[in-house]
mmCIF file of C-alpha atoms and ligand atoms in Angstrom:
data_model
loop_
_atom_site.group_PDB
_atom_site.id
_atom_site.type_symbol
_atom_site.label_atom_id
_atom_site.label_comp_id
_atom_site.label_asym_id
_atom_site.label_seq_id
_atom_site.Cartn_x
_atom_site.Cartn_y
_atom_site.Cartn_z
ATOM 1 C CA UNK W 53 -0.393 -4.281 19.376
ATOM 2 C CA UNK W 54 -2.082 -4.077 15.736
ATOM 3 C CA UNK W 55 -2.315 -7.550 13.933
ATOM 4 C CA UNK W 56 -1.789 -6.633 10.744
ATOM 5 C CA UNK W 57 -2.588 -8.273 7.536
ATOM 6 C CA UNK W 58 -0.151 -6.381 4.610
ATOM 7 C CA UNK W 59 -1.914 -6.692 1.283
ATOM 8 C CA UNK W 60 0.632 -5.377 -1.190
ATOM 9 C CA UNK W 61 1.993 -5.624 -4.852
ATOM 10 C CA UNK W 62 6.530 -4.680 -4.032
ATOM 11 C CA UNK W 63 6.663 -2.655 -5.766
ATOM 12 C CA UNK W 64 9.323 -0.152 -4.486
ATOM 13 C CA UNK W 65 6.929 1.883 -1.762
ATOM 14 C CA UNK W 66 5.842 -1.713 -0.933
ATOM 15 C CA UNK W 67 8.943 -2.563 0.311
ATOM 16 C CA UNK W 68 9.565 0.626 2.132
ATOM 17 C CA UNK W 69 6.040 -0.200 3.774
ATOM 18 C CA UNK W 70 7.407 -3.609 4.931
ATOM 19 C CA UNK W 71 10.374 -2.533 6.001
ATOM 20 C CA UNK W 72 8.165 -0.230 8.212
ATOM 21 C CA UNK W 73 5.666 -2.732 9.639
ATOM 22 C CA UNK W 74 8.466 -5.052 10.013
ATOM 23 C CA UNK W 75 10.185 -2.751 12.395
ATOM 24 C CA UNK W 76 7.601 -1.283 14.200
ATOM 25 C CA UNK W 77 7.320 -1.993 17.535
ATOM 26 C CA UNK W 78 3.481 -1.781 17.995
ATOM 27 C CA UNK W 79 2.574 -3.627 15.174
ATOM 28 C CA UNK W 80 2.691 -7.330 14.631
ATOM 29 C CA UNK W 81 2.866 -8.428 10.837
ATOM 30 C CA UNK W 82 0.854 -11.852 10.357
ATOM 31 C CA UNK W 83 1.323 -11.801 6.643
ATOM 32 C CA UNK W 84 1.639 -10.307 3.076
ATOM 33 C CA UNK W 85 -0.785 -11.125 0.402
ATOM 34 C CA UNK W 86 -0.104 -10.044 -2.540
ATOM 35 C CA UNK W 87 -1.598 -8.892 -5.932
ATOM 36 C CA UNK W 88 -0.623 -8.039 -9.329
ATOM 37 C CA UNK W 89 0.028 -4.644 -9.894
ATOM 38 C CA UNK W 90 3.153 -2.871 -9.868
ATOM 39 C CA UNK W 91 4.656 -6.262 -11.889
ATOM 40 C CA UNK W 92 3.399 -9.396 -12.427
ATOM 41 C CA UNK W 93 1.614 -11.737 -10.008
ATOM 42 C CA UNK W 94 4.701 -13.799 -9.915
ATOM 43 C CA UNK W 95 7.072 -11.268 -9.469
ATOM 44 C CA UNK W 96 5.244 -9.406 -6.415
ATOM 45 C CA UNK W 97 4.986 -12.958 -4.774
ATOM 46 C CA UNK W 98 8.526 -13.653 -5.505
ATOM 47 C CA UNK W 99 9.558 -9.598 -4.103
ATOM 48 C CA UNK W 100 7.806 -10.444 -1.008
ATOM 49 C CA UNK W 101 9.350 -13.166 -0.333
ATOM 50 C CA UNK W 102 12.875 -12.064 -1.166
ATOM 51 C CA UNK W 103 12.038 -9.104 0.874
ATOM 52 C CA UNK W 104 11.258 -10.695 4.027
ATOM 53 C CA UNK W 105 14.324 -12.793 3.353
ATOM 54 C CA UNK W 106 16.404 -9.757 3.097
ATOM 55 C CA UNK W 107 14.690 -8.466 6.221
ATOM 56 C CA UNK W 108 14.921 -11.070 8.325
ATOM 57 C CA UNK W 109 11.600 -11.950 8.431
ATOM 58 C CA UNK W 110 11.433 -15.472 6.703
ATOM 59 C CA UNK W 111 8.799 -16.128 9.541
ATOM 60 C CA UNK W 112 5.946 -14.198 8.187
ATOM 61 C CA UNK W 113 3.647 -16.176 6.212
ATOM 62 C CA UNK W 114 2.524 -15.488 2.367
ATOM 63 C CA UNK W 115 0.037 -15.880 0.371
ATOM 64 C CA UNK W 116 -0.422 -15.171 -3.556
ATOM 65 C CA UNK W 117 -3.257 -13.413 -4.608
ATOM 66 C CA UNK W 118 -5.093 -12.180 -7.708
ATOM 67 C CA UNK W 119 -3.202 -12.104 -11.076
ATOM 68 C CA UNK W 120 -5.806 -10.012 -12.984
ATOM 69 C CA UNK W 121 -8.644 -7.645 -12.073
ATOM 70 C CA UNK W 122 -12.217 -8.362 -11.076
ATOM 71 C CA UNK W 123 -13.570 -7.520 -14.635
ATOM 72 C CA UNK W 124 -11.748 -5.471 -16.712
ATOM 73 C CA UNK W 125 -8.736 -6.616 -18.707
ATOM 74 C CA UNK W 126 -5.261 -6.594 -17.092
ATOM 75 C CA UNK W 127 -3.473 -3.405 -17.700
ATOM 76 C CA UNK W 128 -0.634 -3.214 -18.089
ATOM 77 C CA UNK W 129 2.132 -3.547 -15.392
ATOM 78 C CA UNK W 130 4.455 -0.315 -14.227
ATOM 79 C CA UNK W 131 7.617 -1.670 -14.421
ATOM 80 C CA UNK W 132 8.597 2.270 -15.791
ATOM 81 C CA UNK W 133 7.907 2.699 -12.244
ATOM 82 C CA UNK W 134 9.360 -0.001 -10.554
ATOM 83 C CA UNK W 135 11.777 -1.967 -12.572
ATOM 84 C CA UNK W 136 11.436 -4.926 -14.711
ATOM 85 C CA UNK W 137 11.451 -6.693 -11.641
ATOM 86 C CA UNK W 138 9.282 -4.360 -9.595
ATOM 87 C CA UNK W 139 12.268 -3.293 -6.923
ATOM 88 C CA UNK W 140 14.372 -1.158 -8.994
ATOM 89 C CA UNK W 141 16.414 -4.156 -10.693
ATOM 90 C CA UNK W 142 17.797 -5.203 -7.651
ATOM 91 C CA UNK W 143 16.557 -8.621 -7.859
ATOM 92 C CA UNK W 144 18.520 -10.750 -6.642
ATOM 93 C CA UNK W 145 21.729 -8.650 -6.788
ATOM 94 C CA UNK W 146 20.620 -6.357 -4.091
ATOM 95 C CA UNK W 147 23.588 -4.800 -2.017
ATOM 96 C CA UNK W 148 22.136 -6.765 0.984
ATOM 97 C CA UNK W 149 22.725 -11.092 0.865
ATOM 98 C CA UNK W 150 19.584 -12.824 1.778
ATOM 99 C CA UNK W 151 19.827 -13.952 4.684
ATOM 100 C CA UNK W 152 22.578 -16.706 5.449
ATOM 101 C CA UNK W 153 19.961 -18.976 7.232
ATOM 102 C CA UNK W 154 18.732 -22.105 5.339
ATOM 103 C CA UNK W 155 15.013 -20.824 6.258
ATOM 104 C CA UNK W 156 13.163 -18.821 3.344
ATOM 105 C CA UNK W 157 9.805 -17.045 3.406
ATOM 106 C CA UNK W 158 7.229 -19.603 2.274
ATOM 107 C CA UNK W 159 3.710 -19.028 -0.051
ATOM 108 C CA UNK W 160 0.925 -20.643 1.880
ATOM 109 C CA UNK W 161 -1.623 -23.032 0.212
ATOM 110 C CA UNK W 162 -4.483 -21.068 0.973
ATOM 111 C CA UNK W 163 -4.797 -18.110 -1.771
ATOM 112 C CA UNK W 164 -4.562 -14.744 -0.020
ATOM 113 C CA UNK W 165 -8.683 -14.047 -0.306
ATOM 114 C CA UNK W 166 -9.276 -17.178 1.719
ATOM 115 C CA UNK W 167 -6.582 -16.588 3.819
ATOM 116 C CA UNK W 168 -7.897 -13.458 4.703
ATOM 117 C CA UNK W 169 -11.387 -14.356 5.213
ATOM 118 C CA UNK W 170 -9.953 -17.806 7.536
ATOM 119 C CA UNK W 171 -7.640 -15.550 9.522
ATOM 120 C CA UNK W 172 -10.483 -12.755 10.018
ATOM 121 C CA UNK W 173 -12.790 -15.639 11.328
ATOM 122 C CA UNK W 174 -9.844 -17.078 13.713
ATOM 123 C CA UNK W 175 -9.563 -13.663 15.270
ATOM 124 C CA UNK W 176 -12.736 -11.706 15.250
ATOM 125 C CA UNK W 177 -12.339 -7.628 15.611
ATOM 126 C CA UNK W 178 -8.638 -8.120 16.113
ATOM 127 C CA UNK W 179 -6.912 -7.806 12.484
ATOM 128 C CA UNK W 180 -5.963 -4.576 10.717
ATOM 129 C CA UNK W 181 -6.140 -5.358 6.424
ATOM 130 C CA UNK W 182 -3.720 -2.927 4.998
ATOM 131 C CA UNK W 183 -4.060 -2.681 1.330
ATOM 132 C CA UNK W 184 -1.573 -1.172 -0.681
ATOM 133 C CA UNK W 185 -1.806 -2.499 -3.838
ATOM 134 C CA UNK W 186 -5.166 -3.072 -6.745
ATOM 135 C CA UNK W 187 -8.080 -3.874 -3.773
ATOM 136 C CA UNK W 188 -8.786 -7.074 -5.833
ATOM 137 C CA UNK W 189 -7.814 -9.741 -3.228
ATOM 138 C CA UNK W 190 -10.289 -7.718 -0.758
ATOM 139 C CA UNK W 191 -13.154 -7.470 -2.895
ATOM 140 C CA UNK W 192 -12.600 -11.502 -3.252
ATOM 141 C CA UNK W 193 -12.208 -11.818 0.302
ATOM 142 C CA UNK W 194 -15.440 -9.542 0.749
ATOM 143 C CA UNK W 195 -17.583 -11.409 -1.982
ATOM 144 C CA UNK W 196 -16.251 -14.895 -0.260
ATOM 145 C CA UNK W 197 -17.669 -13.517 3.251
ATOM 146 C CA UNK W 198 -19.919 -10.615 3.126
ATOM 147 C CA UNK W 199 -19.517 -10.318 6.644
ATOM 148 C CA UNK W 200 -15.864 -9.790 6.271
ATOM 149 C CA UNK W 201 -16.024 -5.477 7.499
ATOM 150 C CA UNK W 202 -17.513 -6.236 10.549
ATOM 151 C CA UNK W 203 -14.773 -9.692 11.422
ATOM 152 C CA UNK W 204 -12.107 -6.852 10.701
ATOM 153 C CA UNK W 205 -10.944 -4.032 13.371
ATOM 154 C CA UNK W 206 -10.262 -1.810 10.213
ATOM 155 C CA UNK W 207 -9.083 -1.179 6.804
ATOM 156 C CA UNK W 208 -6.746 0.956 5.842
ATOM 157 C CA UNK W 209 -6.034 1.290 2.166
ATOM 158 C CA UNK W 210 -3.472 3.601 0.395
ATOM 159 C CA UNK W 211 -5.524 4.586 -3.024
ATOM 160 C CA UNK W 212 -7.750 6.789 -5.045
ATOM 161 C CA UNK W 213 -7.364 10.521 -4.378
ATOM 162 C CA UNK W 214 -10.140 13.038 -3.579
ATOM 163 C CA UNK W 215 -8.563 16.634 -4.437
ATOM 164 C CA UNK W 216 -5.050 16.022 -5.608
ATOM 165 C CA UNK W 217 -5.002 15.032 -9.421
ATOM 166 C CA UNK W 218 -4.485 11.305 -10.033
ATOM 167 C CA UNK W 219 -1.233 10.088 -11.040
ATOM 168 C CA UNK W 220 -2.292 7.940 -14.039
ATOM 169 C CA UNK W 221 -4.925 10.075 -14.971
ATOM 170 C CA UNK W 222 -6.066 13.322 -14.289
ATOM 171 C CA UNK W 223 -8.740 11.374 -11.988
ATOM 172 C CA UNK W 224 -7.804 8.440 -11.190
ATOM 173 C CA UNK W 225 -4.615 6.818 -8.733
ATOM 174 C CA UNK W 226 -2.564 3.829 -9.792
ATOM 175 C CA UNK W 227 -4.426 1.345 -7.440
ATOM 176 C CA UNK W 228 -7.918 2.003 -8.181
ATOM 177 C CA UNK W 229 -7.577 2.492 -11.768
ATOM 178 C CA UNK W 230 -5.662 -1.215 -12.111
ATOM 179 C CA UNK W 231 -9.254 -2.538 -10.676
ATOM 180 C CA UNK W 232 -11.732 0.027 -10.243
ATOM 181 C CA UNK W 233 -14.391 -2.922 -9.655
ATOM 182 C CA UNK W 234 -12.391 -4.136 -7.146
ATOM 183 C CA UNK W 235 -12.145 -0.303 -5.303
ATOM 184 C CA UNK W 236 -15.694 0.218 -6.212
ATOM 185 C CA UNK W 237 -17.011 -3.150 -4.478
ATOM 186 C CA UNK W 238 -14.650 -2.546 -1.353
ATOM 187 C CA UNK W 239 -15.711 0.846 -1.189
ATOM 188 C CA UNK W 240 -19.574 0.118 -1.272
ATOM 189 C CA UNK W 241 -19.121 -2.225 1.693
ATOM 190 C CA UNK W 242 -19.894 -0.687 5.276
ATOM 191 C CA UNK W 243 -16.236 -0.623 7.034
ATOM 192 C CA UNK W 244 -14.277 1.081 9.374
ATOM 193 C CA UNK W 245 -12.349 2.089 6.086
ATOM 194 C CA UNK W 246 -9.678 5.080 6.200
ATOM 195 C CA UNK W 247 -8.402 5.917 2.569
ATOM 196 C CA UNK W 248 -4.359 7.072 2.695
ATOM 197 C CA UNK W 249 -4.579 8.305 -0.901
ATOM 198 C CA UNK W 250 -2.462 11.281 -3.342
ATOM 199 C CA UNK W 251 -4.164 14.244 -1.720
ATOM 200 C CA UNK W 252 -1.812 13.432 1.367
ATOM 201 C CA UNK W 253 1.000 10.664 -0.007
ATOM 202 C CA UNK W 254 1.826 13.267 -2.552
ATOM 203 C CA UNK W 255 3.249 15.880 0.713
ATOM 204 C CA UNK W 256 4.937 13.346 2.255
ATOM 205 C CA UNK W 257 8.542 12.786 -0.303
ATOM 206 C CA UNK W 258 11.307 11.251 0.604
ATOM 207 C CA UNK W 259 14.759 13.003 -0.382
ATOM 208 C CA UNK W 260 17.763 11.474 -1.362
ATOM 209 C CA UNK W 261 19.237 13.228 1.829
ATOM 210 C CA UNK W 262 16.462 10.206 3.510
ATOM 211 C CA UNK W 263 17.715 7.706 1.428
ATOM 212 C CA UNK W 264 21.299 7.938 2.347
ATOM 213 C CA UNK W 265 20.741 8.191 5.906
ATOM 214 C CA UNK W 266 18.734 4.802 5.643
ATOM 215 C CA UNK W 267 21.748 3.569 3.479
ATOM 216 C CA UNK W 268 23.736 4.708 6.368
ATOM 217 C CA UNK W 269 22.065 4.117 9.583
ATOM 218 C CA UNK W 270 19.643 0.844 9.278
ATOM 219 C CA UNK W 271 21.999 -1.436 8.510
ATOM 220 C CA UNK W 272 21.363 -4.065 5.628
ATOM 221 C CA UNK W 273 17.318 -2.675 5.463
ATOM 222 C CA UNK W 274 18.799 0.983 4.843
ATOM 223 C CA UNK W 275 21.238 -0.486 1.765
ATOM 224 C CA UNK W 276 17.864 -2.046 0.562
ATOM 225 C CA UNK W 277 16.136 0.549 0.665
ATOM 226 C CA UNK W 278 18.520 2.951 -1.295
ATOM 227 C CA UNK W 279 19.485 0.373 -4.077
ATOM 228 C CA UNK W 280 15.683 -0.402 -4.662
ATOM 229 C CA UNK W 281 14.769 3.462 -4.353
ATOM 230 C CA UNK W 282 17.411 4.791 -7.254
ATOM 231 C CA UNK W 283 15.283 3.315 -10.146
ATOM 232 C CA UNK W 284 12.315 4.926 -8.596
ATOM 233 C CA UNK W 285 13.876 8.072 -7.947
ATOM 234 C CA UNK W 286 14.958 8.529 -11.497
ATOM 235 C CA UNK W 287 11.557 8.117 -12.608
ATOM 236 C CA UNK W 288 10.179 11.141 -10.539
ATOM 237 C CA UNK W 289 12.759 13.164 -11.320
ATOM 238 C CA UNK W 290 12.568 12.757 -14.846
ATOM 239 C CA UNK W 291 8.612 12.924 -14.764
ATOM 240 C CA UNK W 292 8.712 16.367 -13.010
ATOM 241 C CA UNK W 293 6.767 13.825 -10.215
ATOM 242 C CA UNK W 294 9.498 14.742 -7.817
ATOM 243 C CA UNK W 295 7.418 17.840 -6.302
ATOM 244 C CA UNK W 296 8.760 20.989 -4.926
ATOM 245 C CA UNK W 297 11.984 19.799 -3.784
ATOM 246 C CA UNK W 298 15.425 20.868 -5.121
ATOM 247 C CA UNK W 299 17.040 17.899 -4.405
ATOM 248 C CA UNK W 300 15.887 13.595 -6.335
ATOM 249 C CA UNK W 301 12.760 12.618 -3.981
ATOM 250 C CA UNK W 302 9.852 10.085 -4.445
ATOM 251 C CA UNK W 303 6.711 9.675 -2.787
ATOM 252 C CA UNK W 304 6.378 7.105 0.186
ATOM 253 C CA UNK W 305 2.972 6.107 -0.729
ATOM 254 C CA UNK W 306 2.522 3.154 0.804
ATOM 255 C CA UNK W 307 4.698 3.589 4.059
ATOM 256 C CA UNK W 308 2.311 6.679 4.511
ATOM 257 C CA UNK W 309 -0.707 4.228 4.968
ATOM 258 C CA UNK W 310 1.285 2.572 7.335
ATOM 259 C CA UNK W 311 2.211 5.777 9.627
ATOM 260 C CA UNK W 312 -1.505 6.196 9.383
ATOM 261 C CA UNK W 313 -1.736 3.207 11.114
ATOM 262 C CA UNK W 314 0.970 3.931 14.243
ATOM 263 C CA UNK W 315 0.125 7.789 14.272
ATOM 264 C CA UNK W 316 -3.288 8.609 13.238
ATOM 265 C CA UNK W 317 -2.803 11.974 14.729
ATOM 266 C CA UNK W 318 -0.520 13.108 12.093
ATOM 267 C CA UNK W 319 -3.429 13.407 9.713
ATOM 268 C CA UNK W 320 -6.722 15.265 9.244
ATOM 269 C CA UNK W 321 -9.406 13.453 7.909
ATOM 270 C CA UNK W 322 -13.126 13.986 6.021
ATOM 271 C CA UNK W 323 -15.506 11.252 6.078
ATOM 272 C CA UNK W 324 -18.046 10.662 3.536
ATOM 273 C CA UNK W 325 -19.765 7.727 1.783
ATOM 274 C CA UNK W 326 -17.577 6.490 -1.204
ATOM 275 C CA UNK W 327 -17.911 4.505 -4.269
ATOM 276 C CA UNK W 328 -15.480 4.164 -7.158
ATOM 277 C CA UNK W 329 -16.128 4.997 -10.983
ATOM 278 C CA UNK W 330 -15.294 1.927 -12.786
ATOM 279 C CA UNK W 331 -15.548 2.567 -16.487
ATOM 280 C CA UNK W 332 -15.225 4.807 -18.998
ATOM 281 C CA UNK W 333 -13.239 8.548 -19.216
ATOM 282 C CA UNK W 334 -13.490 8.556 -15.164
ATOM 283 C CA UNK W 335 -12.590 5.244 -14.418
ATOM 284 C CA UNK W 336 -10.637 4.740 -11.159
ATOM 285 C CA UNK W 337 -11.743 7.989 -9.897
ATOM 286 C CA UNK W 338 -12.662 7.686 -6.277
ATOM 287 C CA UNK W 339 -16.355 9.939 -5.462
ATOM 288 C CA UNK W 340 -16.771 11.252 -1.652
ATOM 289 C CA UNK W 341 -20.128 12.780 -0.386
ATOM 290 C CA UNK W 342 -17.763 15.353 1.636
ATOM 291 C CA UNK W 343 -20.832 17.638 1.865
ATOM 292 C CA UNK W 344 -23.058 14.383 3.848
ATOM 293 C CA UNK W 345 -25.919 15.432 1.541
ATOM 294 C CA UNK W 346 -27.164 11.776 1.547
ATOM 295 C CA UNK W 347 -27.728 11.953 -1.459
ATOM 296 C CA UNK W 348 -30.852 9.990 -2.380
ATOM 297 C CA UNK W 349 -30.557 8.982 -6.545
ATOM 298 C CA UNK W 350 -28.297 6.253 -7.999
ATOM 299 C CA UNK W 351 -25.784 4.803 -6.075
ATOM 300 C CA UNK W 352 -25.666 6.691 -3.426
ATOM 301 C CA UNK W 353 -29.047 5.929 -2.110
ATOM 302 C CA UNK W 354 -28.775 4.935 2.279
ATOM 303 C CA UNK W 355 -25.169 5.300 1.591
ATOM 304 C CA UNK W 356 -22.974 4.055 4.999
ATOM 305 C CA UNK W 357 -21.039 7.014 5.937
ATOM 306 C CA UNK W 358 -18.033 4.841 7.399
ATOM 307 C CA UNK W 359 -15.469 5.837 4.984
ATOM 308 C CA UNK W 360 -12.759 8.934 5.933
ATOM 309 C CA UNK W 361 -10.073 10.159 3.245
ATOM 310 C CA UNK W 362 -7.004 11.362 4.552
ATOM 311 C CA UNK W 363 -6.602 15.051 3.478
ATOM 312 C CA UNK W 364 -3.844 17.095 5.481
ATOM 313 C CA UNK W 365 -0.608 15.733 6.701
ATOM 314 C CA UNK W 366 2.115 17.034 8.810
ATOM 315 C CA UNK W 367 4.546 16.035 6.406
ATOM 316 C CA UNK W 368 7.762 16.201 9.287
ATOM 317 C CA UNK W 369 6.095 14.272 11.852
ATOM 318 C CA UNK W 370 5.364 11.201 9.006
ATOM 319 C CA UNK W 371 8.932 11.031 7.912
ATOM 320 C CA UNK W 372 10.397 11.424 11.239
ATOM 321 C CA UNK W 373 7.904 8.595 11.967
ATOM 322 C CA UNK W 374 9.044 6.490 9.118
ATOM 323 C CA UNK W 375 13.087 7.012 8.975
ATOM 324 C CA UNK W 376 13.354 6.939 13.044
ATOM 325 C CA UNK W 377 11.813 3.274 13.399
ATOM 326 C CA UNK W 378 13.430 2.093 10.780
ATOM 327 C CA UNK W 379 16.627 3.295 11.629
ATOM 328 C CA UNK W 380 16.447 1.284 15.176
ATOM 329 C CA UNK W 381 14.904 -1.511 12.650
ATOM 330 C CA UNK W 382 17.966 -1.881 10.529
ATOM 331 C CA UNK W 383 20.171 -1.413 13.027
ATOM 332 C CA UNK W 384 19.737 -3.573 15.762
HETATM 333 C C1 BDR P 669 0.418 3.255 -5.568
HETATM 334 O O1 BDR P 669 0.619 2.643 -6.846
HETATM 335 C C2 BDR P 669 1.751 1.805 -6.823
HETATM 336 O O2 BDR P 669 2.574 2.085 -7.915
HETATM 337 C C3 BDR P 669 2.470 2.091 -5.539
HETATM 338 O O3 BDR P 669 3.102 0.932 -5.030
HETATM 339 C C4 BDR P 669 1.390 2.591 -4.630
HETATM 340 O O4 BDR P 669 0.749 1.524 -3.974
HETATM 341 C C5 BDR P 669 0.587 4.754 -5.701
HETATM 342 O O5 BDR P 669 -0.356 5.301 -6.593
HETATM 343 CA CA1 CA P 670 1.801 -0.694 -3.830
#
């Protein structure tokens, strides 16, 4: 059973990643933290909250994270992506009622860095940190407790890209370009750290044919997931984002992390020490010693190789993945 820690910013993949964790059997979700990114602080607390409600899942504990980047200035938020309310402006009118029981999902005290770093300590080698959002609550978590990479089993984080161009820049990928000092400081740090970023999130689309038979088949968490998904859709279709396909499709980004989680073997994967650019024409842009030439100038001098990008999917076996569990999800 993976203990998993969801770090996440819902955001409209974010929710399709919960939904996922949520219903897979082999994974047991302790909590979401969440971070600014897709919308506001306040709105991704409030999404994950409304989303567990709608999921059924009022039990799983919460706790708000960063509102603004490491260093840099906020950017700003990609509610042309997501909605003014980062879920497709479904909030609150989704198709689905929150759930008729008086018990709501519930923001812990503790902010989500320190609740990472206390429920790390409570559990040593046991919890999986899956970040899907701006890595800023894990490089707070890190900079709290240095020792925080070898407390954790792994980390998995969906972000930066190593061949496929970036999606808000030509280098750079949403998450690490909202912090780059964040990605930079998580990536410098000696983990068992797999990177579920564009070069394979961008094979893995979900159709509208997908989307309906969610809609139809899991229940209440299928009708989610299509209202929430139109707004999205529309964007990469009108983008030209929607790749290759004939028919309106989006990528799952941060779902795909979490089949990386449940079915490693799906991927390929190239290892190589990492670090992040954080400033200037570059920023965001995620830098992988593919070759191992150890390099020995600049940053990259006694480098940890423990870092492994994603690069090759098999694009079938992740959606079958994702739309069979939560099918029996939604539907039980
Ligand atoms: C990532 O950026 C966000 O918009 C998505 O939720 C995903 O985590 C994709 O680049
Ligand atoms: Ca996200």
């Amino acid at each position: 059973m993976h203990k998993v820690i969801l770090d996440t910013d819902p955001g409209i993949d974010d929710a399709m990643a919960i939904a996922y964790a949520l219903g897979h059997p082999d994974i047991d979700l302790l909590a979401l933290t969440t971070v600014f990114g897709n919308v506001s602080i306040e709105k991704t607390t409030r999404n994950a909250q409304y989303l567990l409600d709608c999921m059924g899942a009022e039990k799983v504990s919460v706790a708000k994270g960063a509102a603004v980047p490491l260093v840099q200035p906020p950017l700003p938020h990609s509610e042309f992506v997501h909605g003014d309310d980062g879920i497709g402006n479904c909030y609150p009118k989704a198709a689905v009622k929150l759930n008729s029981q008086a018990a709501h999902a519930k923001v812990q005290s503790q902010a989500a860095a320190e609740y990472i770093v206390s429920m790390a300590r409570a559990a040593p080698g046991e919890i999986t940190l899956l970040a899907v959002g701006p890595l800023t609550n894990i490089a707070q978590a890190l900079i709290l407790e240095p020792a925080l990479p070898d407390l954790v089993k792994q980390l998995i984080v969906m972000g930066g890209t190593v061949d496929e161009p970036g999606n808000v820049t030509p280098l750079a990928e949403a998450n690490f370009f909202n912090d780059p000092h964040a990605a930079d400081t998580v990536m410098a740090a000696d983990w068992p750290l797999t990177i579920v970023g564009l070069d394979v999130t961008h094979k893995i689309m979900l159709t509208d044919t997908h989307l309906a038979r969610l809609r139809d088949e899991a229940g209440q968490c299928g009708q989610l997931l299509w209202d929430t998904s139109r707004f999205y859709i529309d964007f990469y279709t009108n983008n030209g984002a929607a790749i290759g396909l004939d028919e309106p499709c989006c990528a799952m980004h941060d779902a795909a992390a979490v089949v990386f989680l449940v079915e490693p073997d799906v991927f390929t994967t190239v290892s190589g020490a990492s670090r992040v650019v954080t400033d200037g024409m570059a920023a965001g842009q995620l830098a992988m010693d593919r070759k191992g030439y150890q390099y020995a100038t600049g940053h990259w001098i006694n480098r940890p190789v423990t870092t492994r990008a994603c690069m090759q999917v098999n694009t079938d076996a992740a959606l079958n993945a994702f739309i069979s569990t939560v099918i029996s999800f939604g539907s039980s």
